[in-house]
mmCIF file of C-alpha atoms and ligand atoms in Angstrom:
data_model
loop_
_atom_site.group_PDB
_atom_site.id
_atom_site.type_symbol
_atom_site.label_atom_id
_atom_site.label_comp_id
_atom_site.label_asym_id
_atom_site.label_seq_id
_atom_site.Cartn_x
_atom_site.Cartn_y
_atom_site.Cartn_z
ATOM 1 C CA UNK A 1 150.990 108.113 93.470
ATOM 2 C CA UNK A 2 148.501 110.806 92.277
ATOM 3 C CA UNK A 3 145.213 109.739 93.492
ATOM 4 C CA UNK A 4 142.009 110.629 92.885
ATOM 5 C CA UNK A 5 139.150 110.566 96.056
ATOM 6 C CA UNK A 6 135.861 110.592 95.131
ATOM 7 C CA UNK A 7 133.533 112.479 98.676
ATOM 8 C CA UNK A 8 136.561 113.116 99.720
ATOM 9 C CA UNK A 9 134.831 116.229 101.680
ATOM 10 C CA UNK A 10 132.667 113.827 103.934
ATOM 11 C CA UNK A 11 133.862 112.113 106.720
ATOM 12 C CA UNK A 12 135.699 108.851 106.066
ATOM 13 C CA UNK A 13 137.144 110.495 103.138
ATOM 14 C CA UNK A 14 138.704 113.470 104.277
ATOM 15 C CA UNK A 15 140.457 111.832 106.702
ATOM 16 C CA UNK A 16 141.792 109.229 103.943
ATOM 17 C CA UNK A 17 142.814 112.200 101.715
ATOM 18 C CA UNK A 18 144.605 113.831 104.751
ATOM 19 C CA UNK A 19 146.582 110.338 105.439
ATOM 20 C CA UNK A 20 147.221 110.099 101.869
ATOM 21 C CA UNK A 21 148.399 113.332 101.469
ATOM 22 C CA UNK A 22 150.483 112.800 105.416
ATOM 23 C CA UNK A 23 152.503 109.624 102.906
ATOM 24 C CA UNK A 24 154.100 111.712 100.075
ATOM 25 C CA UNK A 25 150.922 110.906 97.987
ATOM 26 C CA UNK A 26 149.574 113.524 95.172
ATOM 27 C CA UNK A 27 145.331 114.162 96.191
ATOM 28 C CA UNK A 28 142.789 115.647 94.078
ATOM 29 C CA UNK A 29 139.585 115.660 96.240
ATOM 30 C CA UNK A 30 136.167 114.838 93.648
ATOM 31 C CA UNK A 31 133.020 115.912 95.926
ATOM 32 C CA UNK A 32 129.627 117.652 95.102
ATOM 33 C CA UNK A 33 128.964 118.334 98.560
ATOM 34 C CA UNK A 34 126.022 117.025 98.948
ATOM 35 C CA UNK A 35 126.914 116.109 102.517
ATOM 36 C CA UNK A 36 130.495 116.964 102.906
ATOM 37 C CA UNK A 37 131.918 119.917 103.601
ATOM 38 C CA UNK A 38 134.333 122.103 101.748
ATOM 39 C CA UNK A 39 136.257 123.055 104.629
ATOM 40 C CA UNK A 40 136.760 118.809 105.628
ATOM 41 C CA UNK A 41 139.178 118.903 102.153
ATOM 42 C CA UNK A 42 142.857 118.779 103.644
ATOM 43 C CA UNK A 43 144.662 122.232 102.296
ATOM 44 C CA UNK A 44 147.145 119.868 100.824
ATOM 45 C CA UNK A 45 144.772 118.665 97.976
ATOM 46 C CA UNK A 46 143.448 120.192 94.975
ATOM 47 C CA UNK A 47 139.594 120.630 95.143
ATOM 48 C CA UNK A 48 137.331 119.523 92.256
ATOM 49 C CA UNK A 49 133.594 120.690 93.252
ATOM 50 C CA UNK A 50 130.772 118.269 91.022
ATOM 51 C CA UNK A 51 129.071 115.215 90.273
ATOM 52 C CA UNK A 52 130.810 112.678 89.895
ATOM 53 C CA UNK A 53 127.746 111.584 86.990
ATOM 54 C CA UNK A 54 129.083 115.152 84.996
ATOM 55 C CA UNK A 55 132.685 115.248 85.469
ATOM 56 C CA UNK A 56 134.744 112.170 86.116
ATOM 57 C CA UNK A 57 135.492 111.636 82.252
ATOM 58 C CA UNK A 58 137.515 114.685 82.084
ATOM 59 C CA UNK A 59 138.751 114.768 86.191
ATOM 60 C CA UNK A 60 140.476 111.400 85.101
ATOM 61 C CA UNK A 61 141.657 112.199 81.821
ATOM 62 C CA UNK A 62 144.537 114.133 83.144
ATOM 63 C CA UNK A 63 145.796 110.611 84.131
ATOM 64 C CA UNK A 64 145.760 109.362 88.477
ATOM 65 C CA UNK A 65 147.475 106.035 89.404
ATOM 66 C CA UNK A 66 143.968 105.371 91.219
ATOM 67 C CA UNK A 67 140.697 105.869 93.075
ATOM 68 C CA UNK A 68 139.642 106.105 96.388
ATOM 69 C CA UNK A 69 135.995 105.869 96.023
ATOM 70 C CA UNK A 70 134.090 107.502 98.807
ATOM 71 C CA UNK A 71 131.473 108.978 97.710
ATOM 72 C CA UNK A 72 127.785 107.977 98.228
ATOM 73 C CA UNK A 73 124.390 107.932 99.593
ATOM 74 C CA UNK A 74 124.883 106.415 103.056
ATOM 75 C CA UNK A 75 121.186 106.668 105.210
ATOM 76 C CA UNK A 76 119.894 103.190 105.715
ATOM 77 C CA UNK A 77 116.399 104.281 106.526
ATOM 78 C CA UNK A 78 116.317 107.012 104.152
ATOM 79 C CA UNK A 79 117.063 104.238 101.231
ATOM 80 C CA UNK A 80 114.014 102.485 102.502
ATOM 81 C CA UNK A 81 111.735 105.027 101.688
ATOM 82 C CA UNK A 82 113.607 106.418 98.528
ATOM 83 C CA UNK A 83 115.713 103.461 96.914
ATOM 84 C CA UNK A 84 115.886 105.341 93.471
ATOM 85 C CA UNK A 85 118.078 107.798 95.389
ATOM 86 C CA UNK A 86 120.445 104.739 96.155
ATOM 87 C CA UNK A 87 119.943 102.357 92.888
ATOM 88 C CA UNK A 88 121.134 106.170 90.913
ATOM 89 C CA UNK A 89 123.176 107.836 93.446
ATOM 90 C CA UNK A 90 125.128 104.444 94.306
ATOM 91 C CA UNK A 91 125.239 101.527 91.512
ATOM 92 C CA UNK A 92 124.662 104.240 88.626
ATOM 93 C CA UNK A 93 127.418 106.641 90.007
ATOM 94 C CA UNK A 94 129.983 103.718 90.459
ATOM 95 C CA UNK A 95 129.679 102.235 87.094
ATOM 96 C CA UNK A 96 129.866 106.008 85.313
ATOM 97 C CA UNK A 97 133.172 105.733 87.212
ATOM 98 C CA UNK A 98 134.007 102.121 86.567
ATOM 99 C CA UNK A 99 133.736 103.121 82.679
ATOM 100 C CA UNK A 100 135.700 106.284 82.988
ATOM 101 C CA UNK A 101 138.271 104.518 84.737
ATOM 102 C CA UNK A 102 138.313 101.874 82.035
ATOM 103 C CA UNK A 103 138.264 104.420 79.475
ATOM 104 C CA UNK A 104 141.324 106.313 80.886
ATOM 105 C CA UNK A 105 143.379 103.528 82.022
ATOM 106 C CA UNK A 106 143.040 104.423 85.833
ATOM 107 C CA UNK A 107 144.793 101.332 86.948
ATOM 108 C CA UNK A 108 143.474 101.139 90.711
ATOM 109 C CA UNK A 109 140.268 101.673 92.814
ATOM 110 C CA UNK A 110 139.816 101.251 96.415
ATOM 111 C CA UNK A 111 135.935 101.219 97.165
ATOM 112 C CA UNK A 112 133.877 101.673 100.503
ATOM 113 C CA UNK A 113 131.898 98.670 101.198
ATOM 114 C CA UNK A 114 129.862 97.990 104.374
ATOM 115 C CA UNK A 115 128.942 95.461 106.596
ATOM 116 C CA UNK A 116 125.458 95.997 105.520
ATOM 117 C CA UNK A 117 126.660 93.844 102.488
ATOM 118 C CA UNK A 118 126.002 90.775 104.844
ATOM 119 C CA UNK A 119 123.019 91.428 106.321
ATOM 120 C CA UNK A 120 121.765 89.320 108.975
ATOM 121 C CA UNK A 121 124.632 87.042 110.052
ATOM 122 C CA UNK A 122 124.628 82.987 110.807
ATOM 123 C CA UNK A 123 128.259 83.447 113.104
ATOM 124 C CA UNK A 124 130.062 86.121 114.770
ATOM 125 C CA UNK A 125 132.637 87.614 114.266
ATOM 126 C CA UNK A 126 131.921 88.156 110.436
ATOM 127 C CA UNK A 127 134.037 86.916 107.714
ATOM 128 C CA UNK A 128 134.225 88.102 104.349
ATOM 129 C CA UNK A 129 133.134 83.978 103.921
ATOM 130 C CA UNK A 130 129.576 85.021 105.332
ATOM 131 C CA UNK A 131 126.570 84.637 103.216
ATOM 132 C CA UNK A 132 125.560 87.970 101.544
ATOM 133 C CA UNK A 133 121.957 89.145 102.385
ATOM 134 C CA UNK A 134 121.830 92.679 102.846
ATOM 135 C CA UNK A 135 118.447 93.494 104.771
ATOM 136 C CA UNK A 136 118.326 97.552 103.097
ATOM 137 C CA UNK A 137 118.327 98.814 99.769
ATOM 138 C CA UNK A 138 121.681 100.547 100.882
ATOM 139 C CA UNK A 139 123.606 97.512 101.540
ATOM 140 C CA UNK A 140 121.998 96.561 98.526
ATOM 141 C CA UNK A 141 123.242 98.808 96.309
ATOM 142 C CA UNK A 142 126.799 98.458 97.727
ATOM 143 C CA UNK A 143 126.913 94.684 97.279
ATOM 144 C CA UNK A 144 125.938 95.860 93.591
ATOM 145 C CA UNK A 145 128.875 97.623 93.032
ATOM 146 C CA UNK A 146 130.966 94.877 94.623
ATOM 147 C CA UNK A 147 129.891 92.520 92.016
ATOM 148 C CA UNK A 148 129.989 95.215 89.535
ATOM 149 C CA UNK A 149 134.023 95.695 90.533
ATOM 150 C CA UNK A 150 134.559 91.871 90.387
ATOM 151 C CA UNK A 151 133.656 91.486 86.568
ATOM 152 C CA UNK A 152 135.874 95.069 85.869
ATOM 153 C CA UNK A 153 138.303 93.942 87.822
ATOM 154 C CA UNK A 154 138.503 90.371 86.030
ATOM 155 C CA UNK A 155 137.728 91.488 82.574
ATOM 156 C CA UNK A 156 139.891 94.987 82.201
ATOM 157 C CA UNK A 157 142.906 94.395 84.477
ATOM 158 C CA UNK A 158 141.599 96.791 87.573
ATOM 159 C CA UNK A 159 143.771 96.352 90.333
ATOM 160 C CA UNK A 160 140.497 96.521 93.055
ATOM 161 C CA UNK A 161 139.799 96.202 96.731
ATOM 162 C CA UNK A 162 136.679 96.514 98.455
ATOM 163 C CA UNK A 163 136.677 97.319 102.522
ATOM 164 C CA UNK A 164 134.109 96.498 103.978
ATOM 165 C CA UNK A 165 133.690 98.925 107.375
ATOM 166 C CA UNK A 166 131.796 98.198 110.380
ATOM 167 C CA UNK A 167 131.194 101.375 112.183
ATOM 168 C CA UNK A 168 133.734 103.975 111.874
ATOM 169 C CA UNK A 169 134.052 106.693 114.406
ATOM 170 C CA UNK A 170 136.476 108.710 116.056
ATOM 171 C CA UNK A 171 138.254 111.350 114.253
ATOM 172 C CA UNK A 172 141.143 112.810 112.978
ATOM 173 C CA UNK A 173 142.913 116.013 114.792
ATOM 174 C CA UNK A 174 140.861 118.881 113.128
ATOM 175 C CA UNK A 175 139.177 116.136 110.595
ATOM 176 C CA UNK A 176 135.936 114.381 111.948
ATOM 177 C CA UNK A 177 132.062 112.954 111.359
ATOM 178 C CA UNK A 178 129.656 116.011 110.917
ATOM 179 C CA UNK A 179 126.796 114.491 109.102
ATOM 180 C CA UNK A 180 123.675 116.753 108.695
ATOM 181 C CA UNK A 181 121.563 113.749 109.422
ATOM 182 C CA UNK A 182 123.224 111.799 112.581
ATOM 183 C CA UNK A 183 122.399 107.969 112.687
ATOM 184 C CA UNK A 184 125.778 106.985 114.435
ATOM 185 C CA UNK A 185 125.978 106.289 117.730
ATOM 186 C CA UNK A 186 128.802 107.937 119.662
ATOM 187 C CA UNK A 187 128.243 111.283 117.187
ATOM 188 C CA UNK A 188 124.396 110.897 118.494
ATOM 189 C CA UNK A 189 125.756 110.343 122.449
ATOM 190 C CA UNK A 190 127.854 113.167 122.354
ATOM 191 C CA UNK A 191 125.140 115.365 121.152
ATOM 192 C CA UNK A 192 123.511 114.933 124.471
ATOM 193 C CA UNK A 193 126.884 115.926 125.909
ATOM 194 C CA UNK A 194 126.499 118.804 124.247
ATOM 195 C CA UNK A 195 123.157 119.793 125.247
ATOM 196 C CA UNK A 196 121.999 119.765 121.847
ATOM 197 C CA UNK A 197 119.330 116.197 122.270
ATOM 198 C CA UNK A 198 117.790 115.645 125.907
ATOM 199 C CA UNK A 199 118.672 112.337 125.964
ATOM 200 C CA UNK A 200 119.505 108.970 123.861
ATOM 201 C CA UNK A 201 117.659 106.126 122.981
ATOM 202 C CA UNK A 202 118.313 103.113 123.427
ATOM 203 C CA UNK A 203 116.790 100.230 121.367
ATOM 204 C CA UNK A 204 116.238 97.408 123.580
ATOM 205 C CA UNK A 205 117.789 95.690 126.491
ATOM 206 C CA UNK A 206 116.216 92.516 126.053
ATOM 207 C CA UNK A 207 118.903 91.218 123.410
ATOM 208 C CA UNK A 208 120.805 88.022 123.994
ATOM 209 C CA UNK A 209 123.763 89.661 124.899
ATOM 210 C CA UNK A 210 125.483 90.392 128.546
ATOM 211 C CA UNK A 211 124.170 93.584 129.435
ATOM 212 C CA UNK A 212 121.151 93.587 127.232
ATOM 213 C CA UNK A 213 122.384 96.129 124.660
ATOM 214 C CA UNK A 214 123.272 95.613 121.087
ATOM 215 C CA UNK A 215 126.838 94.913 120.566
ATOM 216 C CA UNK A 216 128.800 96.912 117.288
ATOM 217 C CA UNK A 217 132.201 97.135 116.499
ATOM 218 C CA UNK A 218 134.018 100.680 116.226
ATOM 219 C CA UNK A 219 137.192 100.993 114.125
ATOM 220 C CA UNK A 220 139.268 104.134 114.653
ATOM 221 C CA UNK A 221 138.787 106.435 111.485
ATOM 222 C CA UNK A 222 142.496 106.649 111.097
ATOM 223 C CA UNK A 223 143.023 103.337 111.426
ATOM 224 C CA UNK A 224 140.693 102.765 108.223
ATOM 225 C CA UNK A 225 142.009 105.257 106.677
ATOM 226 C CA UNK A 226 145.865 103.365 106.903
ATOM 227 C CA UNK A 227 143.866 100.215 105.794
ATOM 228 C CA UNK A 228 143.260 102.338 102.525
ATOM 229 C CA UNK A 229 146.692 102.809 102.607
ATOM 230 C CA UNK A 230 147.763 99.543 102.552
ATOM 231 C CA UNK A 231 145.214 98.150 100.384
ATOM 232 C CA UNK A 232 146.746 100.467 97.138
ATOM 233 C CA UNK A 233 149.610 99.287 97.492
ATOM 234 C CA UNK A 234 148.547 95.171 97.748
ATOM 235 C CA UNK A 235 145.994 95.750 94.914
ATOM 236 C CA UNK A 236 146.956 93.613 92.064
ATOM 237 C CA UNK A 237 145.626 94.260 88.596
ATOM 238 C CA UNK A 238 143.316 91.710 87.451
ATOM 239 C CA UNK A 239 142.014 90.778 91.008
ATOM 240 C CA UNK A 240 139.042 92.366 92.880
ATOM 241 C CA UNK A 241 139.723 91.603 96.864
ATOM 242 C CA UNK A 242 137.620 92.218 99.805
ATOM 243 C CA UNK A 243 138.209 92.918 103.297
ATOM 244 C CA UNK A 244 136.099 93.379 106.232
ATOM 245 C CA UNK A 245 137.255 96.106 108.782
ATOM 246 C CA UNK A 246 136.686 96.338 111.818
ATOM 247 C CA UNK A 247 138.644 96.147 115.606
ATOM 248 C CA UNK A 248 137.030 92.385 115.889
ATOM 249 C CA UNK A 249 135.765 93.584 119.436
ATOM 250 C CA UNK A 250 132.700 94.423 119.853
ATOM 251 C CA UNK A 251 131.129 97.284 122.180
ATOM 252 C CA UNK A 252 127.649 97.182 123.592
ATOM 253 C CA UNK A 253 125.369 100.198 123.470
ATOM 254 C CA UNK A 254 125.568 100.523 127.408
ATOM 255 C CA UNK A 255 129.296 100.102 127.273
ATOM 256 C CA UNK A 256 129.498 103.056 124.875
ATOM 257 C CA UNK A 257 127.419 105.047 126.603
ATOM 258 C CA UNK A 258 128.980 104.823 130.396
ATOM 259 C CA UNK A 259 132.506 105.455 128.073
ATOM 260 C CA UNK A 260 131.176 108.690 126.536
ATOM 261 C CA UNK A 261 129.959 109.687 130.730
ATOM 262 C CA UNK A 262 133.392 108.705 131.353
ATOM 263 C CA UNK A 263 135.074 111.169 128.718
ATOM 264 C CA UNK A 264 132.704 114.153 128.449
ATOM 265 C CA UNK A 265 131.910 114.001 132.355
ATOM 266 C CA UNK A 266 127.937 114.541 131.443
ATOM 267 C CA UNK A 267 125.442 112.046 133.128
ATOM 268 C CA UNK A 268 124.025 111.262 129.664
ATOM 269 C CA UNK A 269 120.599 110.690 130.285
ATOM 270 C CA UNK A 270 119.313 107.431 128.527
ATOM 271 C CA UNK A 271 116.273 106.024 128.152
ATOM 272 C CA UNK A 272 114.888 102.294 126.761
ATOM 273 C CA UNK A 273 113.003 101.841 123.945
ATOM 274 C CA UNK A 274 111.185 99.404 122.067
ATOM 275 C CA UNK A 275 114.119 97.138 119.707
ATOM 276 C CA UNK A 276 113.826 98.714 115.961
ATOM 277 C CA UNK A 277 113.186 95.850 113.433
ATOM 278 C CA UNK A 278 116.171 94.351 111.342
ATOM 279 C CA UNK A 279 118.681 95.106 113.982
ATOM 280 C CA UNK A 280 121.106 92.025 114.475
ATOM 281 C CA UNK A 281 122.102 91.568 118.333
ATOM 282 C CA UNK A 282 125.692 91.514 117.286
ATOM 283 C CA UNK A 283 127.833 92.713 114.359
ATOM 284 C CA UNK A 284 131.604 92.016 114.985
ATOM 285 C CA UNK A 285 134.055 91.556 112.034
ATOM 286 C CA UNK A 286 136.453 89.151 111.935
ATOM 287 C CA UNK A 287 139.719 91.355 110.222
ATOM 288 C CA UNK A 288 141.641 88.344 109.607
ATOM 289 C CA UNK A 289 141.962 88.425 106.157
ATOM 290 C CA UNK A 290 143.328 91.942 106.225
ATOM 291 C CA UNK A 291 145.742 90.857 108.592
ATOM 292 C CA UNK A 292 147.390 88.758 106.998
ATOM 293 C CA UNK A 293 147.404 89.879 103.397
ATOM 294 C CA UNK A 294 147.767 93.757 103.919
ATOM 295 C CA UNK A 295 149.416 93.673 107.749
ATOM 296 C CA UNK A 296 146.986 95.584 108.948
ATOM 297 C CA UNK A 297 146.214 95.741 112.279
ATOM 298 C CA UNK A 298 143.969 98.441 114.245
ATOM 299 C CA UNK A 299 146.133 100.738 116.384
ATOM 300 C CA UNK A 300 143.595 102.604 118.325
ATOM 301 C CA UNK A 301 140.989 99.930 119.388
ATOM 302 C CA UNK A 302 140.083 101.159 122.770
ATOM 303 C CA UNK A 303 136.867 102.570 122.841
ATOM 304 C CA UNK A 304 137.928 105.088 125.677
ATOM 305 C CA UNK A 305 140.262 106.514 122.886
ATOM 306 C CA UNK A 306 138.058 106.661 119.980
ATOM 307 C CA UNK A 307 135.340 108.161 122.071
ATOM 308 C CA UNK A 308 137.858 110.754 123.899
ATOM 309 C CA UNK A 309 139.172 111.866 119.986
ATOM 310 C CA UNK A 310 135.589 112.612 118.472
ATOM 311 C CA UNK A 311 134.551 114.846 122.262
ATOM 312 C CA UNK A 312 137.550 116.773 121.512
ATOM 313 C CA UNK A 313 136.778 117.054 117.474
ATOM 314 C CA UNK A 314 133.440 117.961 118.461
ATOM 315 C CA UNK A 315 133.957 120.132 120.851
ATOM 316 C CA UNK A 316 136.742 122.089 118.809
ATOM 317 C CA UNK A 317 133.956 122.427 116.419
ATOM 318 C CA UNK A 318 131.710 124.052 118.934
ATOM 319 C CA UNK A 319 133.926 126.635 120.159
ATOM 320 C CA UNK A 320 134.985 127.721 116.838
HETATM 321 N N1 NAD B 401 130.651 106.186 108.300
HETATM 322 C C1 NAD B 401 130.502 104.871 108.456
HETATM 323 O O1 NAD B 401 130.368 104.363 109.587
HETATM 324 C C2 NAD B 401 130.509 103.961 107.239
HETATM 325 C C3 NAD B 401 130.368 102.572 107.433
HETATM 326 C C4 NAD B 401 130.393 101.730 106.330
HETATM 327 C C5 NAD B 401 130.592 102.257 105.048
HETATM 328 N N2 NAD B 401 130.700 103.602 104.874
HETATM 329 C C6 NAD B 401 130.896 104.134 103.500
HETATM 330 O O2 NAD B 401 132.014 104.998 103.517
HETATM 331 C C7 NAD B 401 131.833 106.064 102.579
HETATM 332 C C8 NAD B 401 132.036 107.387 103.283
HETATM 333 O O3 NAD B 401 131.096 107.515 104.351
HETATM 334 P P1 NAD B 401 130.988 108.868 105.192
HETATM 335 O O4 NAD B 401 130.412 108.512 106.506
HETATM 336 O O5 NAD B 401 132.276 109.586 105.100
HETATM 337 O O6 NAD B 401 129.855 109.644 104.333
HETATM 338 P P2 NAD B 401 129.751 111.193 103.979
HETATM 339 O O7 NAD B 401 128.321 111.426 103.560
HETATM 340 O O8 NAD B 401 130.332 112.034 105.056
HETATM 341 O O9 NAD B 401 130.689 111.315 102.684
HETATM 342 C C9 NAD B 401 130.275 111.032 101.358
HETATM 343 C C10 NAD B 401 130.776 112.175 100.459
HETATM 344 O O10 NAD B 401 130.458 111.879 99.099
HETATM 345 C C11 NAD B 401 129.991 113.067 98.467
HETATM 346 N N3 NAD B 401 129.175 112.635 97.314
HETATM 347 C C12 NAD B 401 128.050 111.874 97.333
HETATM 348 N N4 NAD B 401 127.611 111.666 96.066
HETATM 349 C C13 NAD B 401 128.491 112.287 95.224
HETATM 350 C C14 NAD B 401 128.587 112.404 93.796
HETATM 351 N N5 NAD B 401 127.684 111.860 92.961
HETATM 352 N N6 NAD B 401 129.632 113.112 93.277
HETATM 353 C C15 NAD B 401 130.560 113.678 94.108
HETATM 354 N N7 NAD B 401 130.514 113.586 95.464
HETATM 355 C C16 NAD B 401 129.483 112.902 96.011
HETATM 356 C C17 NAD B 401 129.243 113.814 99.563
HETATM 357 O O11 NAD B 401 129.097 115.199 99.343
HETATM 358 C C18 NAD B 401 130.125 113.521 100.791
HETATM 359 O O12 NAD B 401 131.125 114.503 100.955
HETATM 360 C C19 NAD B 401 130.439 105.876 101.986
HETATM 361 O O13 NAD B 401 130.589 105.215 100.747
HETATM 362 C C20 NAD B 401 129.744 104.988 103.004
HETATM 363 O O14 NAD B 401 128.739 104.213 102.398
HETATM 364 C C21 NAD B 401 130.673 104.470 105.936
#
């Protein structure tokens, strides 16, 4: 197929673009980076530098097969503080591209959802079932688009699936997270590895969980990236599906920790602090759904592996 991804210079989407590209697939890579990276685009694809806001009408009418749509504003706390940022930069941006699409006949879109989508939840693990009630103006904005895609999807013919990511780390051989502004965990653990942040925080240890610590689940960017994968070629035109993504195992913040001393061989110094407001105790997705409708299933769930891929991406990245 000859695809189009939109950010496909940031993280999550350079490492789709190189697995696309990996399958036989035709890439053209649609980022303005505004947090990515030039040298993130796999030499394989063709590089279109913009917005998509200025270009996607005439980026898509040289005719793609579909749309892998990356690209966005992605700070929770930032869209807090600044939600025009996220209202424009997210809901606006999609539906320019939702109309180009139509316009062109782009028959396929794969979108980037989040967990944030849910907010708050009643039951762990997560399915895609759970009440939405995102607690930030950037899950928001991204349950927005979702409903935006629904009505496309029902009223054009888009073939359209939504994946809904829990956290994503890990990376890719030479392909991995370097995001100017660091929120994620094992990126922000490492860091300390590195010498570059005395030590990490962590935000309680009061929670009801067993050691204390908040509990997330990490999925394996390569194994999202195959979910992408198998989610263009289950897309069916008319229908808007959504999937929640995740290993379905969670990992508390201790845990990751002691597994990041384990890899990088750095004591790690860690220190409590006070529990940040709107964080849930646990967030684990339940990838059922994707299971059984794309045969999916996560191939590099254990954390010792994720962890041990983004030391060595970082560390590459240090010594070049
Ligand atoms: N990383 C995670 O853990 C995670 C979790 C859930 C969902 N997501 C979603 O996955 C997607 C990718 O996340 P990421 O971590 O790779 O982020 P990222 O910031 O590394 O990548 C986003 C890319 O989009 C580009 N971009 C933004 N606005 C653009 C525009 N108007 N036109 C063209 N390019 C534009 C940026 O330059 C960047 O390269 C985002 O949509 C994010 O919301 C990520």
């Amino acid at each position: 197929m000859k695809l189009l991804v939109t950010g496909g210079a940031g993280y999550v989407g350079s490492v789709c673009a190189a697995r696309l590209i990996e399958s036989g697939h035709e890439v053209v890579v649609l980022d303005d980076l505004s947090t990515g990276h030039a040298d993130a685009v796999p030499s394989g694809a063709r590089f279109v530098e913009g917005d998509i806001n200025e270009v996607i009408g005439s980026v898509l009418a040289e005719g793609f097969d579909g749309v892998l749509h990356f690209a966005a504003k992605s700070l929770v706390g930032e869209s807090m503080v600044d939600p025009a940022k996220y209202w424009q930069g997210n809901v606006v941006t999609s539906l320019r591209l939702l109309d180009a699409m139509r316009e062109h006949g782009t028959p396929r879109l794969v979108f980037s959802s989040t967990a944030a989508t849910y907010g708050e939840p009643e039951e762990v693990p997560i399915a895609e079932s759970a009440p939405t009630r995102p607690t930030n103006t950037y899950g928001a904005t991204k349950l927005a688009i979702d409903h935006a895609i629904t009505s496309y999807a029902a009223a054009h013919g888009l073939a359209a699936v939504s994946l809904r990511y829990f956290n994503v780390a890990g990376a890719h051989g030479p392909v991995g997270e370097r995001h100017a502004v660091e929120t994620h965990l094992i990126p922000l653990v490492l860091q300390v590895a590195l010498g570059q942040r005395e030590q990490i925080q962590i935000y309680g240890e009061d929670w009801p969980t067993e050691d204390g610590t908040c509990v997330r689940d990490y999925i394996h960017v390569t194994d999202l990236a195959d979910a992408h994968l198998l989610s263009l070629e289950h897309a069916v035109a008319g229908e808007h599906r959504i999937y929640n993504l995740g290993n379905g195992t969670g990992f508390s913040v201790k845990q990751v920790i002691d597994t990041c001393r384990e890899v990088t061989g750095h004591p790690i110094p860690a220190v409590i602090a006070p529990r940040r407001a709107g964080d849930p105790a646990v967030l684990v997705a339940s990838s059922e759904r994707a299971r059984t409708d794309l045969g999916w299933k996560p191939e590099r769930a254990d954390l010792t592996g994720i962890v041990r891929d983004a030391w060595e991406f970082t560390r590459s990245r240090q010594e070049a």
